[in-house]
Coordinates of C-alpha atoms in Angstrom, one line a residue:
Chain A
M1 CA -22.9 -42.9 42.7
S2 CA -26.5 -42.8 41.0
I3 CA -27.3 -40.8 38.1
L4 CA -30.1 -39.6 37.1
V5 CA -30.4 -39.0 33.2
L6 CA -33.7 -36.3 32.1
A7 CA -35.3 -37.9 29.3
E8 CA -35.4 -35.2 25.8
H9 CA -38.7 -36.3 24.0
H10 CA -40.9 -34.2 21.6
D11 CA -43.7 -35.1 19.9
G12 CA -44.0 -38.4 21.5
V13 CA -40.8 -39.5 20.4
L14 CA -37.7 -39.7 22.4
A15 CA -35.2 -37.3 21.2
D16 CA -31.6 -39.0 20.1
A17 CA -29.8 -36.9 22.4
T18 CA -30.8 -39.3 25.0
A19 CA -28.3 -42.0 24.1
H20 CA -26.3 -39.2 24.0
V21 CA -26.6 -37.9 27.8
V22 CA -26.7 -42.4 28.9
A23 CA -23.3 -42.8 27.1
A24 CA -21.8 -39.1 29.1
A25 CA -23.0 -40.7 32.2
Q26 CA -21.7 -44.2 32.1
Q27 CA -18.6 -42.4 32.0
I28 CA -19.1 -41.3 35.4
G29 CA -20.4 -44.7 36.3
G30 CA -22.8 -45.9 38.9
E31 CA -26.1 -47.3 38.3
I32 CA -27.9 -44.9 35.8
D33 CA -31.9 -44.0 35.7
V34 CA -33.4 -42.5 32.9
L35 CA -36.7 -39.8 34.8
V36 CA -39.5 -39.7 31.6
A37 CA -42.0 -36.6 32.2
G38 CA -44.7 -35.2 30.8
E39 CA -48.3 -37.1 30.1
N40 CA -49.2 -40.2 28.4
V41 CA -45.4 -40.6 27.7
A42 CA -46.4 -45.2 27.9
A43 CA -44.6 -45.2 24.6
I44 CA -41.6 -43.1 25.5
A45 CA -41.0 -44.6 29.0
E46 CA -40.4 -48.1 26.4
A47 CA -37.9 -46.6 24.4
A48 CA -36.2 -45.5 27.5
A49 CA -35.9 -48.9 28.9
R50 CA -33.8 -50.4 25.5
P51 CA -30.5 -48.3 25.9
D52 CA -26.9 -50.0 27.3
G53 CA -26.6 -48.9 30.9
V54 CA -29.7 -48.1 32.0
S55 CA -31.3 -49.7 35.0
R56 CA -33.8 -48.4 35.8
V57 CA -36.3 -46.1 34.2
R58 CA -39.3 -43.7 36.3
V59 CA -42.4 -42.4 34.7
A60 CA -43.7 -39.6 36.2
D61 CA -47.1 -39.7 33.3
N62 CA -49.2 -36.6 34.6
A63 CA -50.6 -33.4 32.9
A64 CA -48.6 -30.7 35.2
Y65 CA -45.5 -32.6 32.5
A66 CA -46.9 -31.7 29.8
H67 CA -44.1 -29.7 27.4
L68 CA -41.7 -30.3 30.7
L69 CA -42.5 -26.6 31.9
A70 CA -39.0 -25.7 33.8
E71 CA -41.7 -24.7 37.2
P72 CA -43.1 -28.4 37.6
T73 CA -40.0 -29.9 35.8
A74 CA -37.1 -28.8 38.0
A75 CA -39.7 -29.3 41.6
L76 CA -39.8 -33.0 40.1
L77 CA -35.8 -33.0 39.6
A78 CA -35.9 -31.8 43.2
E79 CA -38.0 -34.4 44.7
L80 CA -36.1 -36.9 43.1
A81 CA -33.0 -35.4 43.2
G82 CA -32.0 -36.9 46.9
D83 CA -31.4 -39.9 45.6
Y84 CA -28.8 -39.3 43.0
S85 CA -25.5 -38.0 43.0
H86 CA -25.5 -36.7 39.8
V87 CA -28.5 -35.4 37.5
L88 CA -27.5 -35.2 34.1
A89 CA -29.4 -33.3 30.5
A90 CA -28.8 -32.6 26.9
A91 CA -28.1 -29.4 26.7
S92 CA -31.3 -28.7 24.7
T93 CA -33.5 -25.4 25.7
T94 CA -35.3 -28.4 27.3
G95 CA -31.7 -29.5 29.3
K96 CA -31.2 -25.2 29.8
N97 CA -34.5 -24.2 31.3
V98 CA -35.5 -27.0 34.1
L99 CA -31.1 -27.5 35.0
P100 CA -30.4 -24.8 36.6
R101 CA -33.3 -24.0 38.2
L102 CA -33.1 -27.7 40.0
A103 CA -29.3 -26.6 40.9
A104 CA -30.8 -23.7 42.7
L105 CA -33.4 -25.8 44.5
Q106 CA -31.2 -27.7 45.6
D107 CA -28.3 -24.7 46.5
V108 CA -25.4 -26.2 44.0
S109 CA -23.8 -25.2 41.2
Q110 CA -24.7 -26.7 37.8
L111 CA -21.9 -27.2 34.9
S112 CA -23.5 -26.2 31.8
E113 CA -22.4 -27.8 28.4
I114 CA -19.8 -30.5 29.3
I115 CA -18.2 -32.4 25.7
A116 CA -15.9 -34.3 28.3
V117 CA -16.1 -36.3 31.9
E118 CA -12.2 -35.9 33.5
S119 CA -13.9 -37.8 37.1
A120 CA -17.0 -38.6 39.0
D121 CA -16.6 -34.7 39.8
T122 CA -14.0 -33.3 37.4
F123 CA -15.2 -32.2 33.3
K124 CA -14.7 -30.2 30.9
R125 CA -16.5 -27.7 29.0
P126 CA -16.3 -25.1 26.5
I127 CA -16.4 -21.3 27.5
Y128 CA -16.2 -17.9 25.0
A129 CA -17.9 -19.3 22.0
G130 CA -15.7 -22.4 22.4
N131 CA -12.4 -20.6 21.6
A132 CA -11.1 -22.3 25.7
I133 CA -11.8 -25.0 27.1
A134 CA -12.1 -25.7 30.8
T135 CA -11.4 -28.1 33.2
V136 CA -13.7 -27.6 36.2
Q137 CA -13.6 -29.7 38.9
S138 CA -17.2 -29.5 41.3
E139 CA -17.1 -30.0 45.2
D140 CA -21.6 -30.0 45.2
A141 CA -22.9 -33.3 46.8
L142 CA -25.0 -33.0 44.0
K143 CA -23.5 -33.1 40.6
V144 CA -26.0 -30.8 37.5
I145 CA -24.3 -31.2 34.3
T146 CA -26.4 -30.9 30.6
V147 CA -24.3 -32.6 28.0
R148 CA -23.1 -31.5 24.9
A149 CA -25.1 -34.5 22.7
T150 CA -22.7 -34.4 20.3
A151 CA -19.9 -34.7 21.8
F152 CA -20.6 -38.3 23.5
D153 CA -21.8 -41.3 21.0
A154 CA -24.6 -43.0 21.9
V155 CA -24.6 -46.1 23.7
G156 CA -26.3 -49.4 21.8
E157 CA -29.9 -50.1 22.7
G158 CA -29.9 -53.4 23.7
G159 CA -31.4 -52.5 27.3
S160 CA -34.3 -53.7 29.6
A161 CA -35.1 -51.6 32.1
S162 CA -37.1 -52.2 34.4
V163 CA -40.4 -49.1 34.8
E164 CA -41.5 -47.7 37.7
A165 CA -44.3 -45.3 38.2
V166 CA -43.8 -41.8 40.5
D167 CA -46.3 -40.5 42.5
F168 CA -45.1 -37.8 42.9
V169 CA -47.6 -34.2 41.2
A170 CA -45.6 -30.8 41.5
D171 CA -48.7 -28.2 41.4
N172 CA -47.9 -25.2 39.3
A173 CA -50.1 -22.1 39.5
Q174 CA -47.6 -19.8 38.1
S175 CA -46.9 -21.5 34.4
R176 CA -48.8 -21.8 31.6
F177 CA -48.5 -23.5 28.4
V178 CA -50.4 -21.9 25.7
E179 CA -49.3 -22.7 21.7
E180 CA -46.2 -24.8 20.0
Q181 CA -45.4 -23.5 16.4
L182 CA -42.8 -26.0 15.4
A183 CA -40.8 -26.0 12.3
E184 CA -42.4 -28.6 10.1
S185 CA -38.7 -30.7 8.0
D186 CA -38.7 -34.2 6.7
R187 CA -35.1 -33.7 6.6
P188 CA -33.0 -35.3 9.7
E189 CA -32.8 -33.5 12.6
L190 CA -30.5 -30.8 12.9
G191 CA -28.1 -31.8 16.0
S192 CA -27.9 -35.3 15.5
A193 CA -27.2 -35.2 11.4
K194 CA -24.6 -37.0 9.8
V195 CA -24.1 -34.1 7.2
V196 CA -25.7 -30.5 7.7
I197 CA -25.2 -28.3 4.5
S198 CA -26.1 -24.4 5.5
G199 CA -26.3 -21.5 3.7
G200 CA -25.4 -18.0 5.5
R201 CA -26.3 -14.1 3.8
G202 CA -24.0 -15.3 0.4
M203 CA -27.3 -17.1 -0.5
G204 CA -29.2 -13.5 -1.5
S205 CA -32.7 -15.0 -0.5
G206 CA -34.9 -17.5 1.0
E207 CA -36.1 -18.3 -2.1
N208 CA -32.5 -19.3 -3.1
F209 CA -32.3 -22.0 -0.4
Q210 CA -33.5 -24.4 -2.3
L211 CA -30.9 -24.6 -4.0
L212 CA -29.4 -26.5 -1.1
E213 CA -32.4 -28.6 -1.0
G214 CA -31.9 -31.7 -3.8
I215 CA -28.5 -31.7 -2.5
A216 CA -29.6 -32.3 1.1
D217 CA -31.8 -34.8 -0.2
K218 CA -29.2 -36.9 -2.2
L219 CA -26.4 -36.7 0.5
G220 CA -29.5 -37.3 3.2
A221 CA -28.4 -33.9 4.8
A222 CA -29.9 -31.2 7.9
I223 CA -30.2 -27.7 6.2
G224 CA -28.9 -25.0 8.3
A225 CA -27.2 -21.8 7.9
S226 CA -26.0 -19.1 9.6
R227 CA -26.6 -16.4 12.0
A228 CA -26.4 -13.6 8.8
A229 CA -29.3 -15.6 6.9
V230 CA -31.4 -16.0 9.7
D231 CA -31.7 -12.2 10.7
A232 CA -31.6 -11.6 7.0
G233 CA -35.0 -13.5 7.4
F234 CA -33.7 -16.0 4.7
V235 CA -34.8 -18.7 7.2
P236 CA -36.3 -19.2 10.0
N237 CA -34.0 -19.2 13.8
D238 CA -34.7 -22.8 14.6
M239 CA -32.6 -23.5 11.5
Q240 CA -29.2 -21.5 13.7
V241 CA -25.7 -23.1 13.2
G242 CA -23.2 -21.2 16.2
Q243 CA -22.9 -20.1 19.3
T244 CA -26.7 -18.4 19.9
G245 CA -28.1 -21.3 17.7
K246 CA -27.6 -24.7 17.7
I247 CA -24.0 -27.0 18.3
V248 CA -23.7 -29.5 15.4
A249 CA -20.6 -31.8 15.1
P250 CA -21.5 -33.7 11.5
D251 CA -19.8 -36.1 9.4
L252 CA -19.6 -33.7 7.6
Y253 CA -20.3 -29.5 7.4
L254 CA -21.0 -28.1 3.9
A255 CA -20.7 -24.0 4.7
V256 CA -22.0 -22.1 1.5
G257 CA -22.6 -18.4 1.3
I258 CA -20.6 -18.2 5.3
S259 CA -17.5 -16.1 5.4
G260 CA -17.8 -18.1 9.4
A261 CA -17.6 -15.7 12.2
I262 CA -16.7 -16.6 15.7
Q263 CA -20.3 -17.2 16.6
H264 CA -20.7 -19.4 13.7
L265 CA -17.6 -21.5 13.9
A266 CA -18.3 -21.8 17.8
G267 CA -21.3 -24.7 16.3
M268 CA -19.7 -26.8 14.1
K269 CA -16.1 -26.6 14.3
D270 CA -15.7 -29.9 15.8
S271 CA -17.5 -31.3 12.4
K272 CA -15.2 -34.1 10.9
V273 CA -14.5 -32.7 7.5
I274 CA -15.7 -28.8 6.5
V275 CA -16.4 -27.8 2.8
A276 CA -16.6 -24.3 2.0
I277 CA -18.0 -22.8 -0.5
N278 CA -17.6 -19.1 -0.7
K279 CA -16.4 -16.5 -3.6
D280 CA -14.4 -14.5 -1.9
E281 CA -11.2 -15.8 -1.2
E282 CA -9.9 -14.5 2.3
A283 CA -13.5 -15.5 4.4
P284 CA -12.1 -17.3 7.5
I285 CA -14.4 -20.7 6.6
F286 CA -11.3 -21.0 4.6
Q287 CA -9.2 -21.1 8.0
V288 CA -10.6 -23.8 9.2
A289 CA -12.5 -26.0 6.1
D290 CA -10.9 -29.2 4.8
Y291 CA -11.9 -28.5 1.1
G292 CA -12.1 -25.5 0.1
L293 CA -14.2 -23.8 -3.1
V294 CA -13.7 -20.5 -4.0
A295 CA -16.5 -19.7 -6.3
D296 CA -19.8 -18.3 -7.5
L297 CA -22.3 -20.2 -5.5
F298 CA -25.2 -19.8 -7.7
E299 CA -22.6 -22.0 -10.1
V300 CA -21.5 -24.5 -8.0
L301 CA -24.3 -25.9 -6.4
P302 CA -26.9 -27.2 -9.6
E303 CA -23.3 -28.4 -10.5
L304 CA -22.7 -30.1 -7.6
E305 CA -26.2 -31.4 -6.9
Q306 CA -26.2 -33.2 -10.7
K307 CA -23.5 -34.3 -9.5
L308 CA -24.2 -36.0 -6.7
Chain B
M1 CA -44.6 -2.1 37.3
K2 CA -41.1 -0.8 37.8
I3 CA -38.6 -3.5 36.1
L4 CA -35.1 -4.8 36.8
V5 CA -32.3 -5.5 34.3
A6 CA -29.4 -8.0 35.2
V7 CA -26.2 -7.0 33.1
K8 CA -22.9 -8.0 32.7
R9 CA -19.3 -6.6 32.1
V10 CA -17.4 -8.9 29.5
I11 CA -15.2 -9.3 26.9
D12 CA -15.6 -7.4 23.6
Y13 CA -17.4 -10.1 21.6
N14 CA -15.3 -9.6 18.5
V15 CA -12.4 -9.7 20.6
K16 CA -10.4 -12.6 19.9
I17 CA -9.4 -14.0 23.0
R18 CA -5.4 -16.1 24.5
V19 CA -5.2 -18.2 27.2
K20 CA -2.2 -17.4 29.6
P21 CA 0.6 -19.8 29.0
D22 CA 0.2 -20.8 32.1
H23 CA -2.6 -22.4 31.6
S24 CA -4.7 -20.4 34.5
D25 CA -7.5 -18.2 32.7
V26 CA -8.1 -16.8 29.9
D27 CA -6.1 -13.2 29.3
L28 CA -8.5 -10.2 29.8
T29 CA -5.6 -7.7 30.3
N30 CA -5.8 -4.7 28.0
V31 CA -8.7 -6.1 26.4
K32 CA -11.7 -4.0 24.9
M33 CA -14.6 -4.9 27.5
A34 CA -18.2 -4.0 26.9
M35 CA -21.7 -5.0 28.1
N36 CA -23.0 -8.3 26.8
P37 CA -24.9 -8.4 23.8
F38 CA -27.9 -10.1 25.6
C39 CA -27.6 -7.9 28.5
E40 CA -28.0 -5.0 25.9
I41 CA -31.8 -7.1 24.9
A42 CA -32.7 -6.9 28.3
V43 CA -32.4 -3.4 29.1
E44 CA -33.7 -1.9 25.1
E45 CA -36.8 -4.5 26.0
A46 CA -37.0 -2.7 29.3
V47 CA -36.7 0.8 27.9
R48 CA -39.4 -0.6 25.1
L49 CA -42.0 -1.3 27.6
K50 CA -41.2 2.2 29.3
E51 CA -41.4 3.6 26.4
K52 CA -45.3 2.0 26.0
G53 CA -46.5 2.7 28.9
V54 CA -45.9 -1.0 30.2
A55 CA -43.3 -0.4 32.6
S56 CA -42.5 3.0 35.2
E57 CA -39.2 2.7 36.8
V58 CA -36.1 0.4 34.8
V59 CA -33.7 -0.5 37.6
A60 CA -30.3 -1.4 36.1
V61 CA -28.1 -3.7 38.0
T62 CA -25.4 -5.7 38.3
V63 CA -22.9 -8.2 40.1
G64 CA -18.9 -7.1 40.0
P65 CA -15.8 -5.6 39.6
K66 CA -15.6 -1.5 40.0
A67 CA -14.9 -1.0 36.3
A68 CA -18.3 -2.5 34.8
Q69 CA -20.2 0.2 36.7
E70 CA -19.0 1.2 33.3
Q71 CA -21.8 -1.4 31.6
L72 CA -24.5 0.5 34.6
R73 CA -23.4 3.8 33.4
T74 CA -24.5 2.3 29.8
A75 CA -27.3 0.6 30.4
L76 CA -28.8 4.3 32.1
A77 CA -27.7 6.5 28.7
L78 CA -29.7 3.5 27.1
G79 CA -33.0 4.9 29.1
A80 CA -32.7 3.3 33.1
D81 CA -33.7 5.4 35.2
R82 CA -31.0 4.1 37.8
A83 CA -27.9 2.1 38.6
I84 CA -27.3 -0.9 41.4
H85 CA -23.6 -2.1 41.9
V86 CA -22.6 -5.7 43.5
E87 CA -19.5 -4.6 43.9
T88 CA -17.3 -7.9 44.5
E89 CA -13.5 -8.2 42.6
E90 CA -13.9 -11.6 43.3
R91 CA -15.1 -14.2 41.0
V92 CA -18.4 -14.6 40.7
E93 CA -20.6 -17.8 39.9
S94 CA -23.5 -18.2 38.3
L95 CA -25.4 -19.0 41.9
A96 CA -23.9 -16.4 43.6
A97 CA -24.6 -13.7 41.2
A98 CA -28.0 -15.3 41.0
K99 CA -28.4 -15.0 44.9
A100 CA -27.1 -11.6 45.1
L101 CA -30.1 -10.6 42.1
A102 CA -32.0 -12.3 44.6
K103 CA -31.5 -10.2 47.2
V104 CA -31.9 -7.5 45.0
V105 CA -35.9 -8.5 43.6
E106 CA -36.6 -9.1 47.6
S107 CA -35.4 -5.8 47.6
E108 CA -36.9 -3.6 45.1
Q109 CA -40.2 -6.0 44.2
P110 CA -40.8 -5.0 40.6
G111 CA -43.1 -6.8 38.5
L112 CA -40.7 -8.2 36.3
T113 CA -37.3 -8.8 36.1
I114 CA -35.1 -9.6 32.5
L115 CA -32.1 -11.3 31.6
G116 CA -29.6 -12.2 29.3
K117 CA -29.8 -15.6 28.1
Q118 CA -26.6 -16.5 28.6
A119 CA -23.0 -15.0 29.1
I120 CA -20.7 -15.0 25.7
D121 CA -17.7 -15.2 28.1
S122 CA -18.5 -18.1 31.0
D123 CA -21.0 -19.1 28.4
N124 CA -23.1 -20.1 30.9
N125 CA -26.8 -19.7 30.7
Q126 CA -27.8 -20.8 34.4
V127 CA -28.1 -16.7 35.8
G128 CA -31.8 -16.1 35.1
Q129 CA -33.1 -19.8 35.8
M130 CA -31.2 -20.0 39.2
L131 CA -32.5 -16.7 40.7
A132 CA -36.3 -17.7 39.1
A133 CA -35.5 -20.8 40.9
L134 CA -34.2 -18.5 44.6
T135 CA -37.3 -15.9 44.4
G136 CA -40.0 -18.9 43.6
L137 CA -41.3 -17.0 40.2
P138 CA -42.3 -18.9 37.1
Q139 CA -39.5 -17.9 34.0
G140 CA -39.8 -17.1 30.5
T141 CA -36.9 -18.7 28.7
F142 CA -34.8 -17.6 25.5
A143 CA -37.7 -15.0 25.0
S144 CA -38.1 -13.9 21.4
E145 CA -41.5 -12.2 22.2
V146 CA -42.8 -10.5 25.2
V147 CA -46.5 -8.8 26.1
I148 CA -47.8 -7.6 29.1
E149 CA -51.4 -7.7 29.6
N150 CA -53.6 -8.4 33.0
D151 CA -51.0 -9.1 35.5
K152 CA -50.2 -11.9 33.6
A153 CA -46.6 -12.3 30.9
Q154 CA -47.1 -14.1 27.5
V155 CA -43.6 -14.6 26.8
T156 CA -43.1 -16.7 23.4
R157 CA -39.7 -18.3 23.5
E158 CA -37.4 -19.8 20.9
I159 CA -37.2 -24.0 21.4
D160 CA -35.7 -26.3 19.3
G161 CA -37.8 -26.8 16.9
G162 CA -39.2 -23.6 16.6
L163 CA -40.9 -21.4 19.3
Q164 CA -44.0 -22.6 22.3
T165 CA -45.8 -19.7 24.2
V166 CA -46.1 -19.5 27.3
E167 CA -48.0 -17.6 30.4
L168 CA -46.3 -16.3 33.0
T169 CA -48.0 -14.7 36.2
L170 CA -46.3 -12.0 37.5
P171 CA -43.9 -11.2 38.6
A172 CA -41.8 -12.9 36.5
I173 CA -38.4 -13.1 35.2
V174 CA -37.5 -13.2 31.6
T175 CA -34.0 -14.0 29.7
T176 CA -33.7 -12.4 26.2
D177 CA -32.9 -14.2 23.2
L178 CA -31.2 -12.6 19.8
R179 CA -34.9 -12.4 18.0
L180 CA -36.2 -10.4 21.1
N181 CA -35.3 -7.0 19.3
E182 CA -32.2 -4.9 18.1
P183 CA -31.0 -3.0 21.0
R184 CA -30.9 1.2 20.3
Y185 CA -27.6 3.1 20.4
A186 CA -26.7 4.9 22.9
K187 CA -26.8 8.8 21.9
L188 CA -23.9 11.1 22.9
P189 CA -26.6 13.1 25.2
D190 CA -28.0 10.7 27.4
I191 CA -24.8 9.4 27.5
M192 CA -23.8 12.5 29.2
K193 CA -27.3 12.5 31.3
A194 CA -26.1 9.4 32.5
K195 CA -23.3 10.5 34.5
K196 CA -26.0 12.0 36.7
K197 CA -28.5 9.5 36.9
P198 CA -28.0 7.4 40.9
L199 CA -26.0 4.7 40.5
A200 CA -25.6 3.4 44.3
V201 CA -22.8 0.8 45.3
T202 CA -23.8 -2.4 47.2
T203 CA -21.3 -5.0 48.5
P204 CA -22.2 -9.2 48.9
A205 CA -21.6 -8.6 52.3
E206 CA -24.4 -6.1 52.5
L207 CA -26.8 -8.5 51.5
G208 CA -26.2 -11.6 52.9
V209 CA -25.2 -12.7 50.6
E210 CA -21.2 -15.3 50.2
I211 CA -19.5 -15.4 47.1
Q212 CA -18.1 -18.6 47.5
S213 CA -17.0 -20.8 44.2
R214 CA -17.4 -24.4 44.5
V215 CA -16.2 -25.0 41.1
T216 CA -12.0 -25.1 40.6
L217 CA -11.2 -24.2 37.2
L218 CA -8.3 -26.3 36.9
K219 CA -7.6 -25.6 34.0
V220 CA -7.8 -23.6 30.3
E221 CA -7.0 -24.5 26.9
S222 CA -7.5 -23.6 23.4
P223 CA -9.1 -25.8 21.8
A224 CA -7.7 -28.4 19.3
E225 CA -6.4 -26.3 16.1
R226 CA -7.7 -27.7 12.8
Q227 CA -5.2 -28.7 10.7
G228 CA -5.2 -26.5 6.6
G229 CA -6.7 -27.9 4.5
I230 CA -6.7 -27.5 0.8
K231 CA -8.7 -25.1 -2.1
V232 CA -9.6 -27.9 -5.1
G233 CA -10.3 -26.0 -8.6
S234 CA -13.6 -27.5 -9.9
V235 CA -16.6 -28.8 -8.1
D236 CA -15.7 -32.9 -10.1
E237 CA -12.2 -32.5 -7.6
L238 CA -14.7 -31.1 -4.5
V239 CA -16.6 -34.3 -5.4
E240 CA -14.1 -36.9 -6.5
K241 CA -11.6 -35.7 -2.6
L242 CA -14.9 -36.4 -0.6
K243 CA -15.8 -39.5 -2.0
N244 CA -11.9 -41.3 -2.2
E245 CA -9.9 -38.8 0.1
A246 CA -12.1 -37.2 2.6
K247 CA -14.7 -41.2 2.5
V248 CA -17.8 -39.2 3.8
I249 CA -20.2 -39.5 0.9
A250 CA -21.0 -42.6 -0.7

């Protein structure tokens, strides 16, 4: 068996998620290759050679793969897929965009967002917003799989895989990158932060999210939000935690002014320790919180910042 | 330009689901069903494009059981002109659904096909991408804005870290994210009118598509329950517990 992992990278940096996907690949077993596709990705290829367990890095460095648009990237993966029994990517917006397209090109099913490897053909994945866990077995010759990064511990970095160029260039006349508007943040990435503090509709306004910033700075935390806070326009949507936003599983998750709708819980209920601060003691968030504080967040947050 | 919009009948998003005692699947008997929320957004976008004069006709399509005609009628009440039902009582995987939809795209030749980004039952997020691959068309997934101009679609996509805009040549496939629009409610007179709109029924066999499963569902379980926590009385107590009991802060 041999496994191809599509490397995730942003702004010239290999994303943490890649080492988590390699961990899932190790559990499947077999030779592990990592594909780095993009434009000017030599440094990323070097970084992709370091995670433990990687035997070979294949590099497709070409303008055709800039921004990893779905059409050329899926065509590239389809070109390489014949060498592999499994193709894996993180269940990020990139992986979700590209892998189903690859699967259909190869006439195989795709398994989305696996959280456990039972064997080389059997996997666990959440369905119904994480309210049920399905065990599924694929009989396809090629298994195309996206991996929930937070469900697998990242592998270490002691490897020194060989790096080889891939010459195939996909032609793409159908889609063109126009622009990207990325939210700027000095804080850790939401998906991989050890501590996350999230605000909900109870925050009342976008300005009030500043109350979370001092606490986030002290804890080295990323700041998240519920869908209600995003829909109310308090914060941009890439901060959303939930079924339709990001799935997080930090050591500590602080939910502030969040009621705890099913949609939100789907994105954070695998956190190790959950703290809820809410003035409504009947809020469903208290049913999953390890520590609950029934109080007005406007009184509690400044006090918490001061005492940390 | 014709717009094709795919909808799916799923469990209502407010329902707390139950796993069957024999762990074979989720129990859907006597459970409220509805149109998948992302599909509602897809229908809304198609209808808005028609209202702007960009689209000339909106065709709603579903692949699923007889009961799914309810959701097609909902789409018609919201402004779709006619509907196509690919009827099957079998469990339809994403790839099979995409193959059936590809046949409909082939015969209807829409300029744009809009789907939801994922169904809230299987949480797969696959069909739109697979349909794009099978029809050889470009894809604009997780769309939060769609602008049609000069035979091109400018699609703003919600990606990790922000927004990305891509330009696609038409015809194209677009999948909707939550912030694309706010779907309207069907009005009673429109619901009455929708009953008279055309609804064609076909089958996967008539389309020449096999509904075969290559993924076997071995078991469905409830997730591990979290242990009930405690309520603390003050910020001091909270900080003390996090430091000394949970040991998650230094």
